[in-house]
PDB file of C-alpha atoms and ligand atoms in Angstrom:
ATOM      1  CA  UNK A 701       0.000   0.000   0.000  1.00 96.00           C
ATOM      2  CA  UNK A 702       1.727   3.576  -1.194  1.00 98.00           C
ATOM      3  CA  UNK A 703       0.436   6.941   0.075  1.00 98.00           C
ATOM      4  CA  UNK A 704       1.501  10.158  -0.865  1.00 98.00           C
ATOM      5  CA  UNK A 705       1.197  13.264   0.793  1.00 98.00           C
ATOM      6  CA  UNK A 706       1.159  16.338  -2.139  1.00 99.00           C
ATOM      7  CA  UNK A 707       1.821  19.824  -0.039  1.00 99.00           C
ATOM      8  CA  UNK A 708       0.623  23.217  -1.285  1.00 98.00           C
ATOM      9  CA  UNK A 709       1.742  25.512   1.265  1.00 98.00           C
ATOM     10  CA  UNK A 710       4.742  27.767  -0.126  1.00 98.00           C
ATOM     11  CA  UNK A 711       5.940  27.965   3.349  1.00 98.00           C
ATOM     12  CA  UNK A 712       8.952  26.379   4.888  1.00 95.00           C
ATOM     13  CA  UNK A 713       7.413  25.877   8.335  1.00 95.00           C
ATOM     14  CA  UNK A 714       3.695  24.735   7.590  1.00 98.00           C
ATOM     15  CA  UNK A 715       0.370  23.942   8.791  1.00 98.00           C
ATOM     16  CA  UNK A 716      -0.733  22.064   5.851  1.00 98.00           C
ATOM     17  CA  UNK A 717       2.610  19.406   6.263  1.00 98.00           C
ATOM     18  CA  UNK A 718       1.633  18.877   9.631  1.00 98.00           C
ATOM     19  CA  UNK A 719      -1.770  17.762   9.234  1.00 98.00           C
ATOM     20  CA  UNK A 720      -0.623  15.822   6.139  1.00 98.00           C
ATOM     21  CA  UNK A 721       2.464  14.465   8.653  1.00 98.00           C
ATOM     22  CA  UNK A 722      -0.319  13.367  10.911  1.00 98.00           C
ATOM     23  CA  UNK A 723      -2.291  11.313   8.343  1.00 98.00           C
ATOM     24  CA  UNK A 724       0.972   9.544   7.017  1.00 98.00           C
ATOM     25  CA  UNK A 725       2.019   8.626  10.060  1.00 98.00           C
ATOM     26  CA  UNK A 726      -0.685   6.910  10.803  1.00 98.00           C
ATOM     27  CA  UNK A 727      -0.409   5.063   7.785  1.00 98.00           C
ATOM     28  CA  UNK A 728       2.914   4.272   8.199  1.00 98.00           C
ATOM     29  CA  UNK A 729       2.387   2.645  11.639  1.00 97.00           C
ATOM     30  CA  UNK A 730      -0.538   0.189   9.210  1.00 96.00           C
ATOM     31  CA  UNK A 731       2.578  -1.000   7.580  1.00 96.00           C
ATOM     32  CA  UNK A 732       1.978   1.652   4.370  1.00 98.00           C
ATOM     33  CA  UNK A 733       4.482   2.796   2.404  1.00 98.00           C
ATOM     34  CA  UNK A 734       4.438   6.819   2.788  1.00 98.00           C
ATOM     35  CA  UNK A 735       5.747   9.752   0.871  1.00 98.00           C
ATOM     36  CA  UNK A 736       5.528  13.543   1.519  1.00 98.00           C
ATOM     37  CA  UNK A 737       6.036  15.821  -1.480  1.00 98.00           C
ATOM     38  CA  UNK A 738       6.598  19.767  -0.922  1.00 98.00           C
ATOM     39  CA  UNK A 739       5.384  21.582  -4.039  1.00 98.00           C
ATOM     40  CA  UNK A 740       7.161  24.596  -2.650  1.00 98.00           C
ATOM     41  CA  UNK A 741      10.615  22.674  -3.358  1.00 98.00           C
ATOM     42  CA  UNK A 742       9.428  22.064  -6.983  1.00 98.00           C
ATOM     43  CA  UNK A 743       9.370  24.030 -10.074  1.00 98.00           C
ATOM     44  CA  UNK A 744       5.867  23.407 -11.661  1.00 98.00           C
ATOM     45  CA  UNK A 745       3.878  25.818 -14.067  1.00 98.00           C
ATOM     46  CA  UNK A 746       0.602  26.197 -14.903  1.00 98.00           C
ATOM     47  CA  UNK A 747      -1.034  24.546 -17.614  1.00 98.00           C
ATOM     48  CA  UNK A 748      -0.456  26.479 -20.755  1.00 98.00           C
ATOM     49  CA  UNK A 749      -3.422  24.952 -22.651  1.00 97.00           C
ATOM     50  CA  UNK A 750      -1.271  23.519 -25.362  1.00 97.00           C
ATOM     51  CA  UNK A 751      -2.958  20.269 -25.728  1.00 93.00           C
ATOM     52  CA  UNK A 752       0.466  19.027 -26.422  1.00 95.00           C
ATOM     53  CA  UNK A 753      -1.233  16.181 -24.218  1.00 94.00           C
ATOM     54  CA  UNK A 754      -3.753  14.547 -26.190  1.00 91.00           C
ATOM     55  CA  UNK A 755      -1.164  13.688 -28.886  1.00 90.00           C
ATOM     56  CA  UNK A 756       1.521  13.187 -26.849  1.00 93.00           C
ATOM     57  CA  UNK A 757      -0.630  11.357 -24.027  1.00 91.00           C
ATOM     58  CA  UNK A 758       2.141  13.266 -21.116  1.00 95.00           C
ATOM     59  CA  UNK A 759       2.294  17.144 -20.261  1.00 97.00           C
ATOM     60  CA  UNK A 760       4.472  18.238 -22.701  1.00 97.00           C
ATOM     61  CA  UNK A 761       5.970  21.346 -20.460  1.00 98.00           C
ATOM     62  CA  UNK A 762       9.678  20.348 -19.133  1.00 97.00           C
ATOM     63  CA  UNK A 763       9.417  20.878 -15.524  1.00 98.00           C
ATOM     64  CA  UNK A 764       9.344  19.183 -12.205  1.00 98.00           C
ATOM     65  CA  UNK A 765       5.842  18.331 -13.049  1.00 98.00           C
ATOM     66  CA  UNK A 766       6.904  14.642 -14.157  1.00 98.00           C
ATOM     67  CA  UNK A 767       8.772  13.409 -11.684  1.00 98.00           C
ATOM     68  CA  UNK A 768       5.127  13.590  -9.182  1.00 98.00           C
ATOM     69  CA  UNK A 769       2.397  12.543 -11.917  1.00 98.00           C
ATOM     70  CA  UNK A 770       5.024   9.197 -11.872  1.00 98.00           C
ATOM     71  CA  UNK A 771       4.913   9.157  -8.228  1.00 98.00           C
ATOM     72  CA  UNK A 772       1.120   9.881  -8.489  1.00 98.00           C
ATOM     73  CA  UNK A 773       0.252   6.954 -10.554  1.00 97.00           C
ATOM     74  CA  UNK A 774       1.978   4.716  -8.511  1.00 97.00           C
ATOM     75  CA  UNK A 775       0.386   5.621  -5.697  1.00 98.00           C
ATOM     76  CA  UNK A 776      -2.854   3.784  -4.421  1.00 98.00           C
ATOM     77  CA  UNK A 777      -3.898   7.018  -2.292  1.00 98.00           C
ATOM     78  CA  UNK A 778      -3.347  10.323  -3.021  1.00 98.00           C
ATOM     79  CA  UNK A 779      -3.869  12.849  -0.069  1.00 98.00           C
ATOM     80  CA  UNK A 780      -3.756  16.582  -1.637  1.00 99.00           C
ATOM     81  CA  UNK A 781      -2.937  19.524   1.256  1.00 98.00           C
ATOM     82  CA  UNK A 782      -3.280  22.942   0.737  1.00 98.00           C
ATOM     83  CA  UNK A 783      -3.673  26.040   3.299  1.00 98.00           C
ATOM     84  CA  UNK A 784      -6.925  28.274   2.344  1.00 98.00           C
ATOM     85  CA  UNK A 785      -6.016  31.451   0.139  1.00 98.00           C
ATOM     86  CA  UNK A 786      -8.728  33.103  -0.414  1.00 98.00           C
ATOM     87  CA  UNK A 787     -10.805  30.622  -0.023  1.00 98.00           C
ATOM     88  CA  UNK A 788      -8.717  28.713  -2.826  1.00 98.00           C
ATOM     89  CA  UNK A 789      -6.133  25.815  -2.695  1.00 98.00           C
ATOM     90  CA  UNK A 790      -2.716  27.788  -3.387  1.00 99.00           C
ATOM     91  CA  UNK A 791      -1.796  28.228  -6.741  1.00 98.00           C
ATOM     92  CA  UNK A 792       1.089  25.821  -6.471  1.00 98.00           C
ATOM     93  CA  UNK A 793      -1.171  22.723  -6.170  1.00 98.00           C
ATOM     94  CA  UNK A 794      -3.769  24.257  -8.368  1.00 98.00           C
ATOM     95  CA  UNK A 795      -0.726  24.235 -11.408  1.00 98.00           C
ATOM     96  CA  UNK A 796      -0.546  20.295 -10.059  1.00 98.00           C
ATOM     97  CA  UNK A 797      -4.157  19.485 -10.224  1.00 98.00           C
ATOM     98  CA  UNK A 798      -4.482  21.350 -13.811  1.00 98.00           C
ATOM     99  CA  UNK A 799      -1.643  19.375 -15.875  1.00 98.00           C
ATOM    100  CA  UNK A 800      -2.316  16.066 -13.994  1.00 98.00           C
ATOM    101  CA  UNK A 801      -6.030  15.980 -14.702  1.00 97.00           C
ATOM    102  CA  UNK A 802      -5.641  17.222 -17.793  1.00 96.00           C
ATOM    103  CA  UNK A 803      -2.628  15.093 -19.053  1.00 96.00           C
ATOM    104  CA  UNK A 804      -4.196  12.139 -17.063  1.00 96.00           C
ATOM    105  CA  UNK A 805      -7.418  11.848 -19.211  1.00 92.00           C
ATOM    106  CA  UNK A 806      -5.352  11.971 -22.304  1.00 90.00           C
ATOM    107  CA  UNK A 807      -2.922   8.973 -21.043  1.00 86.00           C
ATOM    108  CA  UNK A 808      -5.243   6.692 -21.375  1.00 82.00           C
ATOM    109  CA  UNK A 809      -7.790   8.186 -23.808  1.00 83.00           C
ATOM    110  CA  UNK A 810      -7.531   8.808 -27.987  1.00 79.00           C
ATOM    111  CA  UNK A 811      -9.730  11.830 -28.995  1.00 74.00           C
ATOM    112  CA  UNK A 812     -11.450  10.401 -32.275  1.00 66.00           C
ATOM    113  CA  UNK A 813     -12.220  12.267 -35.043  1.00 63.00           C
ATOM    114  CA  UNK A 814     -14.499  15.149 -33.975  1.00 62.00           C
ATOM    115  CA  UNK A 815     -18.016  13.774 -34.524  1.00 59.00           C
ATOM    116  CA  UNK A 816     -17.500  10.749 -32.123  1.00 59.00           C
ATOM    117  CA  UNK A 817     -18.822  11.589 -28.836  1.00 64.00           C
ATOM    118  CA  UNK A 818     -16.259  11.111 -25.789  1.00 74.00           C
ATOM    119  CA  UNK A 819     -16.392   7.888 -24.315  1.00 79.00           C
ATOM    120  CA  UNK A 820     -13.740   7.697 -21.192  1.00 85.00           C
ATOM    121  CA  UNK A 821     -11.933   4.599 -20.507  1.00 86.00           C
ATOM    122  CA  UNK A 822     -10.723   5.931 -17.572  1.00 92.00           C
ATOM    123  CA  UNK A 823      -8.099   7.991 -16.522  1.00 95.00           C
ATOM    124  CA  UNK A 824      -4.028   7.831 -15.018  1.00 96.00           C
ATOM    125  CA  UNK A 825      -6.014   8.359 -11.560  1.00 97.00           C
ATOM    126  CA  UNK A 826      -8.672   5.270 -11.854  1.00 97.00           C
ATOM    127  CA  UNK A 827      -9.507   3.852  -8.635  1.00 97.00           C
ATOM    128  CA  UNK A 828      -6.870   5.361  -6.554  1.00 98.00           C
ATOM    129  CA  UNK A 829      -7.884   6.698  -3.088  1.00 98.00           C
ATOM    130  CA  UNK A 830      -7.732  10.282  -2.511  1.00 98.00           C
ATOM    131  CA  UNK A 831      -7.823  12.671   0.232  1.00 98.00           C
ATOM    132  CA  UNK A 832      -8.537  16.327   0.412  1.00 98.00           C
ATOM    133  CA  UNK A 833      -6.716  18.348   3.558  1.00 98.00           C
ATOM    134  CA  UNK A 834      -7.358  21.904   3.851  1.00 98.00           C
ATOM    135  CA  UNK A 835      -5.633  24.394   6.751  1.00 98.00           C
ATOM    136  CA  UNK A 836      -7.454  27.727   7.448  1.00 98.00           C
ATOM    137  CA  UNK A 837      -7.173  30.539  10.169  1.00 98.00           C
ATOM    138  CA  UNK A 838     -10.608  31.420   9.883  1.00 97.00           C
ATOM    139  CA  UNK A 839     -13.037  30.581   6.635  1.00 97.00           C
ATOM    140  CA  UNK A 840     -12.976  29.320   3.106  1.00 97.00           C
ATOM    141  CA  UNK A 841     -12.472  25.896   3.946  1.00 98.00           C
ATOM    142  CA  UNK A 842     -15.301  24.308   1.759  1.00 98.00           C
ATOM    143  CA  UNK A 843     -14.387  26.326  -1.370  1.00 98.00           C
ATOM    144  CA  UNK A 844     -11.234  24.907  -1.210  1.00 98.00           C
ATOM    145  CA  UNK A 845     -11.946  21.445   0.104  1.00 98.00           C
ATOM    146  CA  UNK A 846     -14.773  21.168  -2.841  1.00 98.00           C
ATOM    147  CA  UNK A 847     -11.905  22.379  -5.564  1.00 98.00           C
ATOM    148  CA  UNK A 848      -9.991  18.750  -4.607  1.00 98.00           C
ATOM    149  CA  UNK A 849     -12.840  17.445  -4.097  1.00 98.00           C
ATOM    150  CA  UNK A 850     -14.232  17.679  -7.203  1.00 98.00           C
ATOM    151  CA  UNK A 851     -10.758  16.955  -9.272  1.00 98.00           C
ATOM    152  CA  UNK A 852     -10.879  13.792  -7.506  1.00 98.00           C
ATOM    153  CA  UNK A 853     -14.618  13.163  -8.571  1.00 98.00           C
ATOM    154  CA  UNK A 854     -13.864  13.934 -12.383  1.00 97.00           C
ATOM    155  CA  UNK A 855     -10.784  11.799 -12.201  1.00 97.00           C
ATOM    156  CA  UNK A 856     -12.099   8.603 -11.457  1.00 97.00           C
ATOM    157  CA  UNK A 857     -11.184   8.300  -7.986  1.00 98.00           C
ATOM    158  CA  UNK A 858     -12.387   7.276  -4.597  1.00 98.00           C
ATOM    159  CA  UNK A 859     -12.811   9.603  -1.776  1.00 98.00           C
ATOM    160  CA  UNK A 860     -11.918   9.100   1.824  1.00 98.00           C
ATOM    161  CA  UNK A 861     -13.303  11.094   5.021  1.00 98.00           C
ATOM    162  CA  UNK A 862     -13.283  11.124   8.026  1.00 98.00           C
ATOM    163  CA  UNK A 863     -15.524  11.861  11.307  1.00 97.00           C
ATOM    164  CA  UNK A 864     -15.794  15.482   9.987  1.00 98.00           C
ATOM    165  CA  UNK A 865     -13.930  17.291   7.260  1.00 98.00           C
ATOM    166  CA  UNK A 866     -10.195  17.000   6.594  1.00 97.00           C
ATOM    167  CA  UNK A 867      -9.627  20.541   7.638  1.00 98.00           C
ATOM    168  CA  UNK A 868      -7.330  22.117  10.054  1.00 98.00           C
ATOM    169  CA  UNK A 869      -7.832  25.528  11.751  1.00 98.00           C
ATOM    170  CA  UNK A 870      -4.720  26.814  12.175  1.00 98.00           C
ATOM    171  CA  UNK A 871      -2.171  29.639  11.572  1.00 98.00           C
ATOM    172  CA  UNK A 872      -3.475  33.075  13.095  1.00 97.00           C
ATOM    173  CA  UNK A 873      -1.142  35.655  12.317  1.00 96.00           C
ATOM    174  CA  UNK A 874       1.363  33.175  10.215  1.00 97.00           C
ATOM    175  CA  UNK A 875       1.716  30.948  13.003  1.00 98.00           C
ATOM    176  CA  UNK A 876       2.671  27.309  12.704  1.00 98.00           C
ATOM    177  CA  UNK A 877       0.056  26.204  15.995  1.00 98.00           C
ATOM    178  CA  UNK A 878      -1.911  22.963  14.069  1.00 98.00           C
ATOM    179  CA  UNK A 879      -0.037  21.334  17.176  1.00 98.00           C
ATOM    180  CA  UNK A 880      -2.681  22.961  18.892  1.00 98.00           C
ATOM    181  CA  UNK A 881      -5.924  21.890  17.308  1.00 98.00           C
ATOM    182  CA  UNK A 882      -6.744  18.334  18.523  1.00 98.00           C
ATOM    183  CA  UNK A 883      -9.658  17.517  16.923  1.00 98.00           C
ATOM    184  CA  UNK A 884      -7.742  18.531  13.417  1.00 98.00           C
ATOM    185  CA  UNK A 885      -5.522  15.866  15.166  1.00 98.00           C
ATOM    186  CA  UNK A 886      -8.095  13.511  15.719  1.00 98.00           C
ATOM    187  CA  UNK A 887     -10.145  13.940  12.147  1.00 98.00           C
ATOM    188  CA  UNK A 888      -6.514  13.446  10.339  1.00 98.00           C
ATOM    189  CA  UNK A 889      -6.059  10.054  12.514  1.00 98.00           C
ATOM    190  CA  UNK A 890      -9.479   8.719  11.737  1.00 98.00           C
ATOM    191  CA  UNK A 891      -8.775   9.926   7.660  1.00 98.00           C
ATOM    192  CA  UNK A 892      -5.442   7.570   7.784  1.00 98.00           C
ATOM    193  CA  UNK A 893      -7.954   4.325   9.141  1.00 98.00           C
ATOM    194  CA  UNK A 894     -10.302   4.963   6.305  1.00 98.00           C
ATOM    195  CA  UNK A 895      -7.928   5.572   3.705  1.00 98.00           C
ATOM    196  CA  UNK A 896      -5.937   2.203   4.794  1.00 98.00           C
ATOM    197  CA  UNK A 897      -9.361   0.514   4.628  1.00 98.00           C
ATOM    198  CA  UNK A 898     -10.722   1.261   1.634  1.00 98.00           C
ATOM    199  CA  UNK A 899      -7.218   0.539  -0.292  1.00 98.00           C
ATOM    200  CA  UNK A 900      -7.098  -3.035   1.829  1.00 97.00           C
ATOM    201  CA  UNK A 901     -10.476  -3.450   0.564  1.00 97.00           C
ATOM    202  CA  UNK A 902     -10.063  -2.690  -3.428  1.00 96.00           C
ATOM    203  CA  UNK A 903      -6.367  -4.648  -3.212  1.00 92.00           C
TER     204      UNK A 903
HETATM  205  C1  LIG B 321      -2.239  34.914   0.692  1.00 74.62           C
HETATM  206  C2  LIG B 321      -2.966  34.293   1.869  1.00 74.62           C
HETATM  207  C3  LIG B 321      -4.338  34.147   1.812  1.00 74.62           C
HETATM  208  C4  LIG B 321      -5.035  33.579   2.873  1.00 74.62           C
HETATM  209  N1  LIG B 321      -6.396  33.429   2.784  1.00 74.62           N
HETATM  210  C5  LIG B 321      -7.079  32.864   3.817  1.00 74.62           C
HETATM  211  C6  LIG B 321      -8.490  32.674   3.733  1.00 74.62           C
HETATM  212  O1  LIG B 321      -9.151  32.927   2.726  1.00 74.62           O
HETATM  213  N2  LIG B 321      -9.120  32.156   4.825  1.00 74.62           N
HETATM  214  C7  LIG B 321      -8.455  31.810   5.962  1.00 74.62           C
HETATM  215  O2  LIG B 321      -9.083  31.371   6.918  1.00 74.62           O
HETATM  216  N3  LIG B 321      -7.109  31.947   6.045  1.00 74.62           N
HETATM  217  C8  LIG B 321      -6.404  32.454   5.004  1.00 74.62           C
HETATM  218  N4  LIG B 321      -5.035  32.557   5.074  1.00 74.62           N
HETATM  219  C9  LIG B 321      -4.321  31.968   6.254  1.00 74.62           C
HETATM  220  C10 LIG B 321      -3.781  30.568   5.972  1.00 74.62           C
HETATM  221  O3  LIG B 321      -4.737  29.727   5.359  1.00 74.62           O
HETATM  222  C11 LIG B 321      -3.351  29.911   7.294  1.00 74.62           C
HETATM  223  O4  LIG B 321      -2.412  30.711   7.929  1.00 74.62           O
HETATM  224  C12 LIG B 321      -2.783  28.506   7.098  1.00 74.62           C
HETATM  225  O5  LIG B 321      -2.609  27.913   8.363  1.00 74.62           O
HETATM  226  C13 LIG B 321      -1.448  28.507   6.370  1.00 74.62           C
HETATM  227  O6  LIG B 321      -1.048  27.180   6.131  1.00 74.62           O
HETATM  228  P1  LIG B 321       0.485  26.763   5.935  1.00 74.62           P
HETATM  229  O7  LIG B 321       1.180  27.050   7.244  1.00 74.62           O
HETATM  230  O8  LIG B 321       0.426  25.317   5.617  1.00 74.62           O
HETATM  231  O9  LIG B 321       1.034  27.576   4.812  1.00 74.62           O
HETATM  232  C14 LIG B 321      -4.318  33.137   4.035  1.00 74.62           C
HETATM  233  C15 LIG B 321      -2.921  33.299   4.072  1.00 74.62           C
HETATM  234  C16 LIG B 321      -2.246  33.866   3.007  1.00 74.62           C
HETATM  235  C17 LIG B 321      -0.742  34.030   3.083  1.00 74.62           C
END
């Protein structure tokens, strides 16, 4: 069983890694196989709307984005972090989301000549288990949560929760506190049982 952790948060010290730290943990100790990827470390652009990817069935743009859509598709869970700007995941996983959806479809899809309706075989993401986490000091959680939430839902993919929402409340004023907010603690605990379930249950 692989999980990977995908962090949004630009910021060295973060909210977002902790809760994300949390869930992997747990995994870890249910004998899973755990990565954590920092987006800030990485150099990945937006999507440039090149549909370089339905012919060439990759994202065609020659960045960091390749090295994690590998480590995506060989994961069997997926969770996806972000902190809440403006009540929007950060741009950084946005860029992420875009070419790996988009790029994704195409990998395993042929568009036919332009008449034929589309009829999806799948996509790159099929049947993997994903995971939204979403930090916040105050509001904009659901916009945010819902943005992953629906990527995963138009991807093919299975969606794990927990005893409330995946969200944290956390960083007044910059801080790094998510230490502080036990049930965040809690919900990110019970996230890491369900996730390990379901993927037990489709291996
Ligand atoms: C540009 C920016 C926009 C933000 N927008 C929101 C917001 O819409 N709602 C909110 O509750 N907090 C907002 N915050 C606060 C962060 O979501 C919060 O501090 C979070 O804990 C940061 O997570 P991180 O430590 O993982 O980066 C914003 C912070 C920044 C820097």
């Amino acid at each position: 069983m692989k999980i990977i952790g995908i962090c949004g948060s630009p910021r060295e010290e973060s909210n977002t890694r902790f809760y994300l730290k949390q869930v992997l943990s747990e995994l870890k100790l249910k004998g899973a196989e755990t990565e954590l990827i920092l987006l800030k470390d990485l150099d990945i652009k937006g999507c440039k709307g090149c549909y370089g990817c339905v012919e060439a069935k990759r994202c065609v743009i020659e960045d960091d984005f390749s090295k994690v859509f590998q480590k995506m598709m060989e994961a069997d869970g997926i969770l996806f972090g972000s902190p809440v700007y403006h009540s929007s995941i950060t741009s950084e996983l946005k860029a992420l989301l875009d070419r790996s959806g988009f790029s994704g479809r195409w990998y395993s899809n042929e568009m036919k000549e332009e008449k034929a309706s589309y009829q999806w075989k799948g996509t790159a993401f099929s049947g993997k288990v994903v995971a939204p986490v979403t930090v916040a000091r105050r509001a904009g959680q659901n916009f945010a949560f819902a943005q992953i939430l629906l990527w995963a839902t138009c991807n093919d993919c299975i969606v794990a929760g927990s005893t409330y929402w995946n969200v944290g409340v956390a960083g007044k004023g910059g801080s790094v506190n998510a230490d502080e907010d036990q049930e965040g603690i809690g919900i990110m605990k019970h996230l890491a049982n369900n996730m390990a379930n379901i993927i037990k249950c489709l291996k």
